[in-house]
Short mmCIF file of C-alpha atoms in Angstrom, two decimals:
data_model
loop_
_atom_site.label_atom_id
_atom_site.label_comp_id
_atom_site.label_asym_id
_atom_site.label_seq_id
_atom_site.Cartn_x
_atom_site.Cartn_y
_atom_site.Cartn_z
CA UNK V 13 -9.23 2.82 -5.03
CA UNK V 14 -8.79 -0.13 -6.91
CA UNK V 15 -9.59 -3.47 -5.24
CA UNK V 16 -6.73 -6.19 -4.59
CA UNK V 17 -7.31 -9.80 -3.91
CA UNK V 18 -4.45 -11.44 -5.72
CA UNK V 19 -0.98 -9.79 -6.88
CA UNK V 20 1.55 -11.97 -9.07
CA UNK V 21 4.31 -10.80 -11.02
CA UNK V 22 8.43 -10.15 -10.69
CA UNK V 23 9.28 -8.62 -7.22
CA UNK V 24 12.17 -5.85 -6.93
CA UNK V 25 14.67 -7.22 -4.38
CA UNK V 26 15.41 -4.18 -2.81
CA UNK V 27 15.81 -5.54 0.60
CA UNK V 28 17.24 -2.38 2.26
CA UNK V 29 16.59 -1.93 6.02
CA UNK V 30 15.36 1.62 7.52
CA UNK V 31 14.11 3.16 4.29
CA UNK V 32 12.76 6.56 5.50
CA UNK V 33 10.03 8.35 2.76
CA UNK V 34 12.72 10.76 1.89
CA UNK V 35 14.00 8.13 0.39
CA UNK V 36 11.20 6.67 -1.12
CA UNK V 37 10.05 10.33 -2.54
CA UNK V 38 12.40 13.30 -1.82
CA UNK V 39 10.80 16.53 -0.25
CA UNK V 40 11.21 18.35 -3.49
CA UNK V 41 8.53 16.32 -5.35
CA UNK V 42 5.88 17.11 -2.31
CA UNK V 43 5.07 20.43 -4.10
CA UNK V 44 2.76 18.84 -6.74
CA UNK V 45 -0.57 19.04 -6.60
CA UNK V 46 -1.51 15.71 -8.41
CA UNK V 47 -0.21 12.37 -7.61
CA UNK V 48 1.01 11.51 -11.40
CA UNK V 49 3.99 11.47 -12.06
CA UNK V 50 5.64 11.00 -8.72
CA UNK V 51 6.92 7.22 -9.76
CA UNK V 52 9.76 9.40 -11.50
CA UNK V 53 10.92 10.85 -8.25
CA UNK V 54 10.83 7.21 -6.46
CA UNK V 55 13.99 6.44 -4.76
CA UNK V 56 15.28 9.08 -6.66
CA UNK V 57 18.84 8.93 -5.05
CA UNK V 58 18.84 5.31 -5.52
CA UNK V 59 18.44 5.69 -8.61
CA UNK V 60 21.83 7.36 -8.76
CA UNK V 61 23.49 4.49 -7.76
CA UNK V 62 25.67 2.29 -10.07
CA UNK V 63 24.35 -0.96 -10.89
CA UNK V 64 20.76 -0.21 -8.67
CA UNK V 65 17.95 -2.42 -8.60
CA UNK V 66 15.77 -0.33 -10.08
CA UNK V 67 17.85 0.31 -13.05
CA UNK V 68 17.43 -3.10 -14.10
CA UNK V 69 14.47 -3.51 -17.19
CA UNK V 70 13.98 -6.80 -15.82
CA UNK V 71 11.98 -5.30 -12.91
CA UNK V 72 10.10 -2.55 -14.68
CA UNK V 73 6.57 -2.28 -13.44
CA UNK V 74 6.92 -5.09 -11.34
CA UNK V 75 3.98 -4.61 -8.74
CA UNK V 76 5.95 -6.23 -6.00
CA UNK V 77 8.24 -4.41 -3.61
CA UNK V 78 10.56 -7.04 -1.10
CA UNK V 79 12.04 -4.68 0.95
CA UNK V 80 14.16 -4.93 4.85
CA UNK V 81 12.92 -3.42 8.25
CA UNK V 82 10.95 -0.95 9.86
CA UNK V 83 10.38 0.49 5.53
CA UNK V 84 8.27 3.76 5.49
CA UNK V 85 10.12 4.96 8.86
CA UNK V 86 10.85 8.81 8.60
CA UNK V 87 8.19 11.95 8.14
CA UNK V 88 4.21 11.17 7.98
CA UNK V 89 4.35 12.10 3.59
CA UNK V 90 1.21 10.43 2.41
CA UNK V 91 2.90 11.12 -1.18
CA UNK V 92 5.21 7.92 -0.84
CA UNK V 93 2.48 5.85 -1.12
CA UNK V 94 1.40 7.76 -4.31
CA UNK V 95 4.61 7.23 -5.69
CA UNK V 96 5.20 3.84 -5.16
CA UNK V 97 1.55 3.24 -6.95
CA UNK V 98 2.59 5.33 -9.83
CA UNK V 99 5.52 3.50 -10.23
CA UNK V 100 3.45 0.52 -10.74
CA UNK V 101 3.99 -1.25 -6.88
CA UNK V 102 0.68 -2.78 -5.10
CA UNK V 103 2.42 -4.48 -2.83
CA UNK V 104 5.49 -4.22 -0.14
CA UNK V 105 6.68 -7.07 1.59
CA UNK V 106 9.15 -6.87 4.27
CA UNK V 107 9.85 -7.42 8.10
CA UNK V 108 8.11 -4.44 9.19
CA UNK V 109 6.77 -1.46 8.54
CA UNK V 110 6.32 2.01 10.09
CA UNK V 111 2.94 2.56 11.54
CA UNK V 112 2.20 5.93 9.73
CA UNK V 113 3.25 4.83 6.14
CA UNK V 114 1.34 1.18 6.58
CA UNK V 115 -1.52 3.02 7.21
CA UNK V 116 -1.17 5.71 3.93
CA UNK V 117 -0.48 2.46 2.29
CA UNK V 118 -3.42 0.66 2.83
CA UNK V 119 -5.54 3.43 2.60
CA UNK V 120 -4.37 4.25 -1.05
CA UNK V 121 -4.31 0.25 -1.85
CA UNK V 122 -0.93 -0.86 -1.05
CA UNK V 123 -0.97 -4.27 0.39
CA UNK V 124 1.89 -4.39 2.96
CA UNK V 125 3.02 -7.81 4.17
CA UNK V 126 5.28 -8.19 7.43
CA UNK V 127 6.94 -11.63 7.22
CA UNK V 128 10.17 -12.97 8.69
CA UNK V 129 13.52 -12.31 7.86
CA UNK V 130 14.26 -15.92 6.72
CA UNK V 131 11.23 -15.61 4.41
CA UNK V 132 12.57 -12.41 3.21
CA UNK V 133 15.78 -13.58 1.96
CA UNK V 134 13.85 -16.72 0.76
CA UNK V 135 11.77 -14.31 -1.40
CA UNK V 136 14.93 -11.77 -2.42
CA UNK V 137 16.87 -14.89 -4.10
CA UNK V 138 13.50 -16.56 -5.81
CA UNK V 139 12.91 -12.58 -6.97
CA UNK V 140 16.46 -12.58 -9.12
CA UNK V 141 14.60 -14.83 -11.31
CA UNK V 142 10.84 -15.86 -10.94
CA UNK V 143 7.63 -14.25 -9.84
CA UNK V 144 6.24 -14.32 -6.82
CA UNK V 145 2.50 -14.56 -6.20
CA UNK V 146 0.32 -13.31 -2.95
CA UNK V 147 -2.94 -14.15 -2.62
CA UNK V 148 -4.82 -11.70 -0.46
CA UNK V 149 -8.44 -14.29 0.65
CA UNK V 150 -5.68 -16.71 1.89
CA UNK V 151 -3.24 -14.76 3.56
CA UNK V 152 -0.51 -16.26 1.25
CA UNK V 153 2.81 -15.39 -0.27
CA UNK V 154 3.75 -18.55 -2.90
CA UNK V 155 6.29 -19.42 -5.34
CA UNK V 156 6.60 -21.96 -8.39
CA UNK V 157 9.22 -23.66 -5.79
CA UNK V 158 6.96 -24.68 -3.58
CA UNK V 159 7.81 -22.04 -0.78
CA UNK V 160 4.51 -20.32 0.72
CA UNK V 161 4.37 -18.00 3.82
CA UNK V 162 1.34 -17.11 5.80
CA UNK V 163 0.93 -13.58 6.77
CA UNK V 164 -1.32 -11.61 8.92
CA UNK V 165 -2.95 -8.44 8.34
CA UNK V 166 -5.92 -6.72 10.38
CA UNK V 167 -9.69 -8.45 9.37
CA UNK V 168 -10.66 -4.10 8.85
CA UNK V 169 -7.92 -4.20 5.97
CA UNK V 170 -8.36 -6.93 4.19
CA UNK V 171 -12.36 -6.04 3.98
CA UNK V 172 -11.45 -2.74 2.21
CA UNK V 173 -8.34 -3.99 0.06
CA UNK V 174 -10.67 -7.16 -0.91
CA UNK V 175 -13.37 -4.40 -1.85
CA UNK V 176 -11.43 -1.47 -3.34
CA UNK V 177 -12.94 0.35 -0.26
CA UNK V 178 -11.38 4.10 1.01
CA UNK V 179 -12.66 6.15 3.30
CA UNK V 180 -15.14 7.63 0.64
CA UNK V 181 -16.37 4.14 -0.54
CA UNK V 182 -16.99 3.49 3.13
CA UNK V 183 -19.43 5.85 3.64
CA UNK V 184 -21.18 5.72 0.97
CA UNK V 185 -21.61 2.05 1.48
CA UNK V 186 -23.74 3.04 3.85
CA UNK V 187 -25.88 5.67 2.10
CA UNK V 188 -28.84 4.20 3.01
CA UNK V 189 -28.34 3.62 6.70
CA UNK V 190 -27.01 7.19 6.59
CA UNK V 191 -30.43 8.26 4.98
CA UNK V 192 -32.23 6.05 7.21
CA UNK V 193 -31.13 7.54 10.18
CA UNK V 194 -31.57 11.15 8.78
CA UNK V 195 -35.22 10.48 8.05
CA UNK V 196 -35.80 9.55 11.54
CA UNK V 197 -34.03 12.30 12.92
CA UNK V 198 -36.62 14.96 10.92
CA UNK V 199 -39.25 12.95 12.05
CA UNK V 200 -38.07 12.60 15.93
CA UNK V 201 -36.86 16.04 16.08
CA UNK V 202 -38.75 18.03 13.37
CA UNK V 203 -36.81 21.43 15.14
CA UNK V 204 -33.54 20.28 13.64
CA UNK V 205 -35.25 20.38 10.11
CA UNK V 206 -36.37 23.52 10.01
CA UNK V 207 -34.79 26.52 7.78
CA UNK V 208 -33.67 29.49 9.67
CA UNK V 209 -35.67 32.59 9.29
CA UNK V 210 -34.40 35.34 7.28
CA UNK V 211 -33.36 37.84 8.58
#
């Protein structure tokens, strides 16, 4: 996964409270078997609507997402974190989050940042017009207006964001502890080494 330490650009203000990952990517789009393409199928519905956010060229591939509470709520689908990345988003901010679709976030490199409602609407009006900048090392949200917003996200995270770390990069990290210890283990318990007879 691709590491994130810093993520500046235009910011959708979608703002909407209770977004469920239906909503993010509808059930029929779960039946691919790659993750490209699905940034077609975000917010589908939404997309339906007159005069939506998304419909606006101003926001295209903006890697910001400023969203309302408890977004990702609904069913466990690891695919609406693959959408929103293939629609070009890195980053949510909002109040909260659902536990289950923070966690597929993070571990396909979404940064999601919980801040206050006031700072919410704060960011939603400077979005209209400017960027918005977050700085990951600081635990920072910033905008050319002077407005910045600490957030807090768990030290494990940030380690593995910073370092483009999933669980695959993780482990092999530590190949050489993991060799380490297998050595020792052949050499401690030279049983466990040996090949089955055959039969």
């Amino acid at each position: 996964m691709q590491a994130i330490s810093h993520v500046a650009g235009r910011a959708i203000p979608f703002g909407r409270k209770n977004v469920d990952t239906d909503v993010i990517i509808p059930a029929h789009w779960l039946k691919t078997i790659t993750r490209e393409g699905l940034g077609k199928g975000a917010f589908e519905a939404v997309k339906k609507e007159p005069g939506n956010i998304f419909a606006d060229p101003e926001f295209a591939g903006a890697p910001i997402l400023i969203a309302g509470d408890n977004f990702g709520c609904g069913s466990s689908r690891e695919h609406a974190a693959w959408a929103l990345l293939d629609m070009g988003v890195t980053c949510v901010i909002a109040p909260s989050f659902s536990d289950i679709f923070s966690g597929n976030a993070f571990k396909n490199g979404i940064l999601t940042v919980a801040l206050p409602q006031e700072a919410i609407d704060r960011l939603m009006e400077v979005a209209q017009t400017d960027p918005i900048d977050i700085d990951l090392e600081t635990q920072t949200v910033t905008t050319r207006f002077q407005d910045r917003y600490n957030f807090e996200i768990d030290p494990f995270r940030k380690h593995c964001l910073l370092g483009g770390l999933d669980e695959v990069g993780l482990t092999m990290a530590q190949g050489d502890a993991i060799s380490a210890h297998e050595a020792k283990a052949r050499n401690e318990l030279p049983f466990l080494a040996k090949t089955p007879a055959t039969v």
